[in-house]
Short mmCIF file of N, CA, C and O in Angstrom, two decimals:
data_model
loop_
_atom_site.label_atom_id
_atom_site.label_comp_id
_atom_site.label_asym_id
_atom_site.label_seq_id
_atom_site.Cartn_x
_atom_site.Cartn_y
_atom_site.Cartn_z
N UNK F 30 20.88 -23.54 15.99
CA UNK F 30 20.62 -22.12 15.88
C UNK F 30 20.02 -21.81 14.51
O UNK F 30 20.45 -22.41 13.53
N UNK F 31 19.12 -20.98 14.41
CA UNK F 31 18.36 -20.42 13.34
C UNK F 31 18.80 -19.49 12.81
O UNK F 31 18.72 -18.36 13.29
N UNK F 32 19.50 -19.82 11.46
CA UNK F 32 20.03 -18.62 10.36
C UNK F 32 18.91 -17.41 10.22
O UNK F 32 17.70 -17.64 10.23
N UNK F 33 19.59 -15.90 10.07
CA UNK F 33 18.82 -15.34 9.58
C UNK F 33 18.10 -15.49 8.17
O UNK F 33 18.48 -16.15 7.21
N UNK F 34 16.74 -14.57 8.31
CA UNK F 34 16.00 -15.30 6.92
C UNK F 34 17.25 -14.57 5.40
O UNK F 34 17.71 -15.04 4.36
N UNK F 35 17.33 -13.39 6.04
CA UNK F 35 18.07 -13.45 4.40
C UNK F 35 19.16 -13.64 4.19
O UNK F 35 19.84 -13.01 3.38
N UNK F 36 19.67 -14.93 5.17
CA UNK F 36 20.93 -16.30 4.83
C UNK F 36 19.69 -17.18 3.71
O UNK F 36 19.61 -17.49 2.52
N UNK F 37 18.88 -17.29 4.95
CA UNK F 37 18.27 -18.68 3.71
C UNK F 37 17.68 -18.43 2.18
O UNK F 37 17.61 -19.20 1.23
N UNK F 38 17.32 -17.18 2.31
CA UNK F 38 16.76 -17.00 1.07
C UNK F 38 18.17 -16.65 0.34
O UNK F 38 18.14 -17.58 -0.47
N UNK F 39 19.07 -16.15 0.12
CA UNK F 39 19.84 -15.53 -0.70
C UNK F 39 19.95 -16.53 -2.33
O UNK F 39 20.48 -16.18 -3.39
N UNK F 40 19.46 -17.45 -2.09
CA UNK F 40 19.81 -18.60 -3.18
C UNK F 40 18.44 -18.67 -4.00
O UNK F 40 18.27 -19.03 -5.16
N UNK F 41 17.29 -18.10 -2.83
CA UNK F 41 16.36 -18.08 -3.68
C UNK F 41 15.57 -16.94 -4.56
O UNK F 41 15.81 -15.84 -4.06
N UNK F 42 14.92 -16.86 -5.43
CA UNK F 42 14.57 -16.01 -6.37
C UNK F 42 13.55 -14.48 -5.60
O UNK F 42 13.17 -13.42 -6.10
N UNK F 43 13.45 -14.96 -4.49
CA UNK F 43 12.83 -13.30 -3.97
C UNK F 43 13.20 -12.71 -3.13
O UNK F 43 13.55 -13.41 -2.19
N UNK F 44 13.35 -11.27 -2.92
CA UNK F 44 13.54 -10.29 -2.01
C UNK F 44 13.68 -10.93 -0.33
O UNK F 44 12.74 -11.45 0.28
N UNK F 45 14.79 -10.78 0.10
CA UNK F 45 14.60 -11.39 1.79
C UNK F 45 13.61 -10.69 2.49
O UNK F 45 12.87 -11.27 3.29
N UNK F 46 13.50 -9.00 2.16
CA UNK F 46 12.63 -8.81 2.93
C UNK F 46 11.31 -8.98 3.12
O UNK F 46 10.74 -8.65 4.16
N UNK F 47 10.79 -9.47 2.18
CA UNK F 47 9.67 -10.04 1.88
C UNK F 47 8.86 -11.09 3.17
O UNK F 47 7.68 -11.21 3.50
N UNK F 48 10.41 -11.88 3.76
CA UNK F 48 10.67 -12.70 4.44
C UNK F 48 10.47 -12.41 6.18
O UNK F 48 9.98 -13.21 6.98
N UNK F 49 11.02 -10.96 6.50
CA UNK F 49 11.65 -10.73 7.63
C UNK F 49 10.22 -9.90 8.46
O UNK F 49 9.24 -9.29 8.05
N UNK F 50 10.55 -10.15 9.32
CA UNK F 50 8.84 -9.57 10.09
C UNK F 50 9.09 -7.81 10.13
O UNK F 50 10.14 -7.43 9.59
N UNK F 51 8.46 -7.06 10.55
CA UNK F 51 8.19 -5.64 10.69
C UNK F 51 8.95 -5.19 9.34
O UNK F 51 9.96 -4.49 9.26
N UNK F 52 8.35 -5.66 8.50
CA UNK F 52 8.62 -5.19 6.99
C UNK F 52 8.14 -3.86 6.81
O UNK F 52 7.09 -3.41 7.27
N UNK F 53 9.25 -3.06 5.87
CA UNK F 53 9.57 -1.69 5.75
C UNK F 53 9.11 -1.41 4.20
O UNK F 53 9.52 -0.35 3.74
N UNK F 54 8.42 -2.11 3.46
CA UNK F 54 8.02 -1.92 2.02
C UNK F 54 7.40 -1.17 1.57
O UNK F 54 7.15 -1.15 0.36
N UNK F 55 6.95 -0.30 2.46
CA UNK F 55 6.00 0.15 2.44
C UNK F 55 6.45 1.85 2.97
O UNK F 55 7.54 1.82 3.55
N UNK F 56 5.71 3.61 2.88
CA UNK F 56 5.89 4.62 3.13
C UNK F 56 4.53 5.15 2.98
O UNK F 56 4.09 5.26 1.83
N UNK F 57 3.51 5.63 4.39
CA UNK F 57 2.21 6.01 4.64
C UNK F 57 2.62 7.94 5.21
O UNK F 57 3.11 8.04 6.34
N UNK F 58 2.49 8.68 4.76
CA UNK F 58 2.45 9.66 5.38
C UNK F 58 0.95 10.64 5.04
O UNK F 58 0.22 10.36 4.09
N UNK F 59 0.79 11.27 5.56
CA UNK F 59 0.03 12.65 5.28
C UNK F 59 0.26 13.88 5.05
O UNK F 59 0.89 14.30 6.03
N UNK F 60 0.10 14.73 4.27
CA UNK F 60 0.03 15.59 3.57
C UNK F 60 -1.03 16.98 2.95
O UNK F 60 -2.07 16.50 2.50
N UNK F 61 -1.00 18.34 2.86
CA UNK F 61 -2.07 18.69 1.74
C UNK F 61 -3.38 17.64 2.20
O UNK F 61 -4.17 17.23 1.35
N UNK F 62 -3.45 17.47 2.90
CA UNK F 62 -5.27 17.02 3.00
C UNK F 62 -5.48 16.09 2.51
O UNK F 62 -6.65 15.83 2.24
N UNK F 63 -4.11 14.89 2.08
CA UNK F 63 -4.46 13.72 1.74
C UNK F 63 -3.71 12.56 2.42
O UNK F 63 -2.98 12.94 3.34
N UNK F 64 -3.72 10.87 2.13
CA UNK F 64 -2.53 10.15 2.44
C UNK F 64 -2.11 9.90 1.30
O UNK F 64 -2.92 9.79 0.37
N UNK F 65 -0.71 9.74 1.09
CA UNK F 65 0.24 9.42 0.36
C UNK F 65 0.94 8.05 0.63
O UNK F 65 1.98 8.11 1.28
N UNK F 66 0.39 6.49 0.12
CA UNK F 66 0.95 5.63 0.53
C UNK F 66 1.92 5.06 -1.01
O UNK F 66 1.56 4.83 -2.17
N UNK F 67 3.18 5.00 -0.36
CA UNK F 67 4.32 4.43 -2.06
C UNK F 67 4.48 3.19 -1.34
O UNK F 67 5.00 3.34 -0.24
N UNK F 68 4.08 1.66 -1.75
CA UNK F 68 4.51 0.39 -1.97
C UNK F 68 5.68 0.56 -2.58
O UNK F 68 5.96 1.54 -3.26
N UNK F 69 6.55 -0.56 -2.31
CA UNK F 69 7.83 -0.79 -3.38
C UNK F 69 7.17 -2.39 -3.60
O UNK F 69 6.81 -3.19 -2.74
N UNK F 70 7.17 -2.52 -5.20
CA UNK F 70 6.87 -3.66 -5.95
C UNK F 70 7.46 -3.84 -7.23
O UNK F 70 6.81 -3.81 -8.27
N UNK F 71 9.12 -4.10 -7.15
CA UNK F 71 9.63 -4.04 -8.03
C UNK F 71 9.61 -5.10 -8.82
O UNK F 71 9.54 -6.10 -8.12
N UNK F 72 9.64 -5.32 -9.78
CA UNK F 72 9.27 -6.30 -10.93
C UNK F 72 8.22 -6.72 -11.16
O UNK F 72 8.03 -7.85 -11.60
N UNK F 73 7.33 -5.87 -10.90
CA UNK F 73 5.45 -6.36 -10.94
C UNK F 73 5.17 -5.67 -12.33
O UNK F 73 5.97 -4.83 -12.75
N UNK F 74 4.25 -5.95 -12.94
CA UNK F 74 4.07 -5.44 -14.42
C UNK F 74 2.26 -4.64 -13.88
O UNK F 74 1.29 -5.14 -13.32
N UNK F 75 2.53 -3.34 -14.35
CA UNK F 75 0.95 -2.71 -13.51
C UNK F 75 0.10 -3.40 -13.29
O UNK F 75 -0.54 -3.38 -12.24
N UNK F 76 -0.18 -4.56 -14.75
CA UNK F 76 -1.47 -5.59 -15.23
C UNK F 76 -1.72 -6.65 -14.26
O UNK F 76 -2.78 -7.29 -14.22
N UNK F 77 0.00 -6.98 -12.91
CA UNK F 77 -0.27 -7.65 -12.05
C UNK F 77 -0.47 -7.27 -10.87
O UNK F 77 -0.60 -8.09 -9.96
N UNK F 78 -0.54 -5.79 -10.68
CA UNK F 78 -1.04 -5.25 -9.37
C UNK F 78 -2.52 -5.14 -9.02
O UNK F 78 -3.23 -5.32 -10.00
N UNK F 79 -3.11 -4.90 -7.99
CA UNK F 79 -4.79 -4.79 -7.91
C UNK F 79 -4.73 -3.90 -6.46
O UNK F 79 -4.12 -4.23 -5.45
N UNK F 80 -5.45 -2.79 -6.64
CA UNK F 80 -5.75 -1.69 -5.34
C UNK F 80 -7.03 -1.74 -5.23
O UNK F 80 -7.78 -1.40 -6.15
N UNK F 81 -7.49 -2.24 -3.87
CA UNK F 81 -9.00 -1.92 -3.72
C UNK F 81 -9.73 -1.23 -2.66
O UNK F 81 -9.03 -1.28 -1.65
N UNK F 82 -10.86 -0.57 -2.43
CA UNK F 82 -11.06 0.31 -1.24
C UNK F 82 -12.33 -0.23 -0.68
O UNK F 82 -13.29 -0.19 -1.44
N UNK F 83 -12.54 -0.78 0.62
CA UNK F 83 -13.61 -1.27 1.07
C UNK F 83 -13.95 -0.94 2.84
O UNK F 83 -13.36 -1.32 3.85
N UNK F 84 -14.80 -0.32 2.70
CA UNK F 84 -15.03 0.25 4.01
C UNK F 84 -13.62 0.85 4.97
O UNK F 84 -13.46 0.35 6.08
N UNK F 85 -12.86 1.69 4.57
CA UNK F 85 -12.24 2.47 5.67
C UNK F 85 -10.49 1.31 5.41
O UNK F 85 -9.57 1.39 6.22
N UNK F 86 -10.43 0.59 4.48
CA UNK F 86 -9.27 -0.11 4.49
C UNK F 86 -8.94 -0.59 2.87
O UNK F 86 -9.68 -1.38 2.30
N UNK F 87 -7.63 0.05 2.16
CA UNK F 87 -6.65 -0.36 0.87
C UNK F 87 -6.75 -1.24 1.28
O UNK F 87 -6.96 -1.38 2.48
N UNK F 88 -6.63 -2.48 0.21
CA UNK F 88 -6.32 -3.58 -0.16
C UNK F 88 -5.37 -3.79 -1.45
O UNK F 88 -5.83 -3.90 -2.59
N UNK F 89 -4.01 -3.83 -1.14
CA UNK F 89 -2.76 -4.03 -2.62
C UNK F 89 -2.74 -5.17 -2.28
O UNK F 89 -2.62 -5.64 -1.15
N UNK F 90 -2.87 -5.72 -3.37
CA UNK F 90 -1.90 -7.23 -3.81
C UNK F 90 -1.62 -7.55 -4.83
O UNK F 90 -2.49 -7.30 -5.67
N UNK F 91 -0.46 -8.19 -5.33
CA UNK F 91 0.51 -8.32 -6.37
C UNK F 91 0.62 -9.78 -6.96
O UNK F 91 0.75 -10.70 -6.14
N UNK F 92 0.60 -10.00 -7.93
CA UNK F 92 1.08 -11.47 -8.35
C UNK F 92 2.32 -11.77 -9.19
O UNK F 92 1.65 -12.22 -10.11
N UNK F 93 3.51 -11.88 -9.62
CA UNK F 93 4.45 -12.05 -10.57
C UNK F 93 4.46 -13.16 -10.84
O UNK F 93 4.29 -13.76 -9.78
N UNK F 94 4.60 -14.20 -12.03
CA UNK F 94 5.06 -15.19 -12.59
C UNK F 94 6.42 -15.00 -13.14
O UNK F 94 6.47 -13.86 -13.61
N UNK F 95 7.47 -15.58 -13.28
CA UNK F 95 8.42 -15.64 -14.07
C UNK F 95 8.80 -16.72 -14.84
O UNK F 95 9.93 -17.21 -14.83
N UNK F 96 7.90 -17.11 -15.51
CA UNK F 96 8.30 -18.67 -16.44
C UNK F 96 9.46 -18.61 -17.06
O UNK F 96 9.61 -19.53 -17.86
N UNK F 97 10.39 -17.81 -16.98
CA UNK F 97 12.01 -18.15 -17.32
C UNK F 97 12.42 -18.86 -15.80
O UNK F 97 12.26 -20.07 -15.71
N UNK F 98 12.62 -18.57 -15.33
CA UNK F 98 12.94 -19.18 -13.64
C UNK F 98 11.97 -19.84 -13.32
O UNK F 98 12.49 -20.85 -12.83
N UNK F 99 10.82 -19.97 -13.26
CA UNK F 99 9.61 -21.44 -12.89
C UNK F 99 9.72 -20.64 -11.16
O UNK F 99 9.90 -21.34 -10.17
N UNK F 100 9.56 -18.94 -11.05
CA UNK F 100 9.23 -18.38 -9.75
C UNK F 100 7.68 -18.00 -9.86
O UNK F 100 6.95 -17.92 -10.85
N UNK F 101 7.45 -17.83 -8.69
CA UNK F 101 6.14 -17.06 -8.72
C UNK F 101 6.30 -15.94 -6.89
O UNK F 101 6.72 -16.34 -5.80
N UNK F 102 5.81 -14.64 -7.27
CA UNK F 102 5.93 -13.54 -6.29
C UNK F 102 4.12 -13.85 -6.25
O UNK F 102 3.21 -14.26 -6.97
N UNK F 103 4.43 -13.17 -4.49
CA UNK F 103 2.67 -12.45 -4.32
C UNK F 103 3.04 -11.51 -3.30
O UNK F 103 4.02 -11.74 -2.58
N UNK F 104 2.43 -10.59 -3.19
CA UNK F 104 2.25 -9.38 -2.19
C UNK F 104 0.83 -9.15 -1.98
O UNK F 104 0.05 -9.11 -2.94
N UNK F 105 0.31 -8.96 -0.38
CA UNK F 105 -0.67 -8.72 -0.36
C UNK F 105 -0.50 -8.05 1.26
O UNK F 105 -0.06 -8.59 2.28
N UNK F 106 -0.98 -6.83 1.05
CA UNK F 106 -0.92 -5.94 2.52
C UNK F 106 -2.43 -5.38 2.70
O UNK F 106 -3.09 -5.22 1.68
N UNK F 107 -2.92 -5.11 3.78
CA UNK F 107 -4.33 -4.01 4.16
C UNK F 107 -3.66 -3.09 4.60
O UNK F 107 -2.43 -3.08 4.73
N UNK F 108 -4.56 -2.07 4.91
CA UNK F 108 -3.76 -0.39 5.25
C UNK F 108 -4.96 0.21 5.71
O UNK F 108 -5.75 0.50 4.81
N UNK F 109 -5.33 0.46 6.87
CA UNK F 109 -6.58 0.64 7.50
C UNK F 109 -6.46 2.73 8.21
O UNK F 109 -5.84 3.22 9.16
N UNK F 110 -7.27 3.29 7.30
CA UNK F 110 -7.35 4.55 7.32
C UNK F 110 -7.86 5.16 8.46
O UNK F 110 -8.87 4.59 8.88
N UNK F 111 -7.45 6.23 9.17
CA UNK F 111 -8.51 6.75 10.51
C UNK F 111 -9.01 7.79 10.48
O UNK F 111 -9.27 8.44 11.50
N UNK F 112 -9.32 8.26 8.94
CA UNK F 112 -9.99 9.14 8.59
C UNK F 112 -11.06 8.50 7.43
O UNK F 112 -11.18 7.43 6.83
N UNK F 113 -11.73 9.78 7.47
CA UNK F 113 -12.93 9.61 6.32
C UNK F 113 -12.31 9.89 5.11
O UNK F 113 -11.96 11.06 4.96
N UNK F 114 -12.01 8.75 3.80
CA UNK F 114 -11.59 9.25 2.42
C UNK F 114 -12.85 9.45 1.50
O UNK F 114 -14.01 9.06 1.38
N UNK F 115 -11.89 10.34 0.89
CA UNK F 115 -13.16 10.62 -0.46
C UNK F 115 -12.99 9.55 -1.51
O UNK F 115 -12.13 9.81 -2.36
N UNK F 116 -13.60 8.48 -1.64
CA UNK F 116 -13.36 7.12 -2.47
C UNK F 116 -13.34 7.41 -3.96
O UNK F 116 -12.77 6.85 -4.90
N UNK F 117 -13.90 8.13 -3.91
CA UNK F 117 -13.82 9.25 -5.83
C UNK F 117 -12.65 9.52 -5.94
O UNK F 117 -12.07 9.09 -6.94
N UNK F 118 -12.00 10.22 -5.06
CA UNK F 118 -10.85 10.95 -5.69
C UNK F 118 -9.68 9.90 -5.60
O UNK F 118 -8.72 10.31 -6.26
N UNK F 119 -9.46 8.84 -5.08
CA UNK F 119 -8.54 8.04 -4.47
C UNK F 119 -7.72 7.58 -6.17
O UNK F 119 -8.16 7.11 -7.22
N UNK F 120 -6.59 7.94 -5.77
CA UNK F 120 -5.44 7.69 -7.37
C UNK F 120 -4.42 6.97 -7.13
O UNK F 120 -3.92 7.06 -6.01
N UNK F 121 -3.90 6.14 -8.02
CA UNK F 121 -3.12 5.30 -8.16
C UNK F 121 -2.38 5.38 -9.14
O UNK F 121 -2.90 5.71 -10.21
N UNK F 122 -0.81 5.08 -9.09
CA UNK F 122 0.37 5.10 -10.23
C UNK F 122 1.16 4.26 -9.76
O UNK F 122 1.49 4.07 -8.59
N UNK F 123 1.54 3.62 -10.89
CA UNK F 123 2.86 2.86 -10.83
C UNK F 123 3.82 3.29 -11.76
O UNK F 123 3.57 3.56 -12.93
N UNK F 124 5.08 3.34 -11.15
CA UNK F 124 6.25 4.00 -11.67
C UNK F 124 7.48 3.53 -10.96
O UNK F 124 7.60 3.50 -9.73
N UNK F 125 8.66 3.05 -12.12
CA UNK F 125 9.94 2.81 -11.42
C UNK F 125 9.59 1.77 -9.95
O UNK F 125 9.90 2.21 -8.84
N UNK F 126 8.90 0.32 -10.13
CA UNK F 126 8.71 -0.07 -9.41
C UNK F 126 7.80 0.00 -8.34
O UNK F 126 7.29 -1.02 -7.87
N UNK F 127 7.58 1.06 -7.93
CA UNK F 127 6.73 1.98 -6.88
C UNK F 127 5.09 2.16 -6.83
O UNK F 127 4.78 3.11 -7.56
N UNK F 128 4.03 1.59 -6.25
CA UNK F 128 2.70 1.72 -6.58
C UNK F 128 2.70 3.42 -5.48
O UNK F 128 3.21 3.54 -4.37
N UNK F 129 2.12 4.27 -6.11
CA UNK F 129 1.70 5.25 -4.95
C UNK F 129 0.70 5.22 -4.96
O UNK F 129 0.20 4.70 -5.95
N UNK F 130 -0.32 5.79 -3.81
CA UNK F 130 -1.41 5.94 -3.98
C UNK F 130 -1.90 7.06 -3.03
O UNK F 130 -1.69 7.23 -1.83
N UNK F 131 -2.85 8.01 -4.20
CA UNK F 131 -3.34 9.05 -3.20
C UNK F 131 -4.81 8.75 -2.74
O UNK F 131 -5.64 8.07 -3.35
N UNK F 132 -4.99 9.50 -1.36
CA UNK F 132 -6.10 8.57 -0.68
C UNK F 132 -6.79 10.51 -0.07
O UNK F 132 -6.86 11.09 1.02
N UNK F 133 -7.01 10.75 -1.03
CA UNK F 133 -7.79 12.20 -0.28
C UNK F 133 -8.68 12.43 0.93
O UNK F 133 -9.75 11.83 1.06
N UNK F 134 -8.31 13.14 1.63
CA UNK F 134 -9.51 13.17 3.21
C UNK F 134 -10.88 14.31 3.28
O UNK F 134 -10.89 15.54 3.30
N UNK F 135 -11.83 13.44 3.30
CA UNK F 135 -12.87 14.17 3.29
C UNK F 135 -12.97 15.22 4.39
O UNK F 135 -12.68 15.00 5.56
N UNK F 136 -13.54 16.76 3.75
CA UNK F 136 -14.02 17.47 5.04
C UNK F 136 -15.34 16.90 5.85
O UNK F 136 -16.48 16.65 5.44
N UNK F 137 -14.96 16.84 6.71
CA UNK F 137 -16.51 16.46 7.68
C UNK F 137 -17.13 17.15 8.66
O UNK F 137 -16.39 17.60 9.53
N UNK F 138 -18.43 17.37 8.75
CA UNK F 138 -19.30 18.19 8.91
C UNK F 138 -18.85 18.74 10.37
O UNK F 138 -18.85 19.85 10.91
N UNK F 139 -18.46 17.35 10.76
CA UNK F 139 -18.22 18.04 12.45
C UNK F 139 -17.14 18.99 12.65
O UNK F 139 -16.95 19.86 13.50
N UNK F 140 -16.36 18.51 11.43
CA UNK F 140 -14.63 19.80 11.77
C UNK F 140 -15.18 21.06 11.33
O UNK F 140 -14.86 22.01 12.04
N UNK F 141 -16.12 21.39 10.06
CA UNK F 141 -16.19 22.89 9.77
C UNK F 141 -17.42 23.36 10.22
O UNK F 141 -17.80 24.46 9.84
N UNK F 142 -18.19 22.59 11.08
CA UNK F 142 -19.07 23.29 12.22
C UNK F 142 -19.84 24.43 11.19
O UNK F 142 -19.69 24.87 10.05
N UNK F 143 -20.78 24.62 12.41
CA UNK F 143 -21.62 25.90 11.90
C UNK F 143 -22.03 26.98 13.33
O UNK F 143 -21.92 26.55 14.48
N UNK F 144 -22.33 27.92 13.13
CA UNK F 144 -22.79 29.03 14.34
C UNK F 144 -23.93 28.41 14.45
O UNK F 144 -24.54 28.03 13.46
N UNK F 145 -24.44 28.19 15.96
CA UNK F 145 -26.32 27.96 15.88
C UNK F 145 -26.48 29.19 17.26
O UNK F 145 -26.02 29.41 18.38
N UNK F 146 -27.56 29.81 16.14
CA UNK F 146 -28.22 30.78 16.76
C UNK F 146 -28.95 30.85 18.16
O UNK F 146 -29.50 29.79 18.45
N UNK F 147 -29.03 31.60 18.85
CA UNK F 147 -29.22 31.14 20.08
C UNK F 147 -30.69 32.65 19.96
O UNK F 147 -30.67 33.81 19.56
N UNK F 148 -32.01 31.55 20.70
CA UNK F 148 -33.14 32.48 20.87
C UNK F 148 -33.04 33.00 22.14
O UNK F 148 -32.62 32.44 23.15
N UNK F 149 -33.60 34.45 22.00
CA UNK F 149 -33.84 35.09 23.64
C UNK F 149 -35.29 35.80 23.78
O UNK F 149 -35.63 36.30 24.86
#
């Protein structure tokens, strides 16, 4: 029989859940006309995080070394948007562990429409 994963890991130096499938690390909602996505990446130093935006999909990924323990962490998730973002405004913070990131939604032409005149 197959121990759960965070039996086996408990001895080792990273997070079980890291480990366990339909991982919860993560909080995507919408808001105010934007997305609001908070990663949890606790013990990452900002200098080892990287957020990138490429056609319609975030890209976070994380690296930690710990040369006191001889560990090494990585995190790496996509996050695929179903709206149009405004890639300008898109912000990022890290705080208390936590990467957030705001992902603003563009207005688009088709939602605020226009009257077309009709000839007679």
């Amino acid at each position: 029989m197959l121990e759960p994963a965070n039996t086996w890991t408990q001895g080792l130096d990273f997070p079980s859940r890291l480990f366990e499938s339909g991982s919860n690390d993560y909080e995507l909602y919408e808001e105010d006309g934007e997305f609001v996505l908070s990663v949890e990446l606790p013990g990452f130093d900002p200098a080892e995080i990287t957020a990138s935006w490429n056609d319609g999909v975030l890209n976070v990924a994380g690296e930690h070394e710990d040369e006191r323990r001889g560990t090494r962490r990585t995190y790496h998730r996509r996050f695929r948007f179903p709206k149009a973002i405004d890639e300008d405004g898109i912000e990022a913070e890290y705080r208390n562990g936590i990467l957030t990131v705001r992902l603003p939604v563009t207005v688009e032409s088709a939602v605020s429409g226009r009257e077309i005149e009709i000839e007679g």
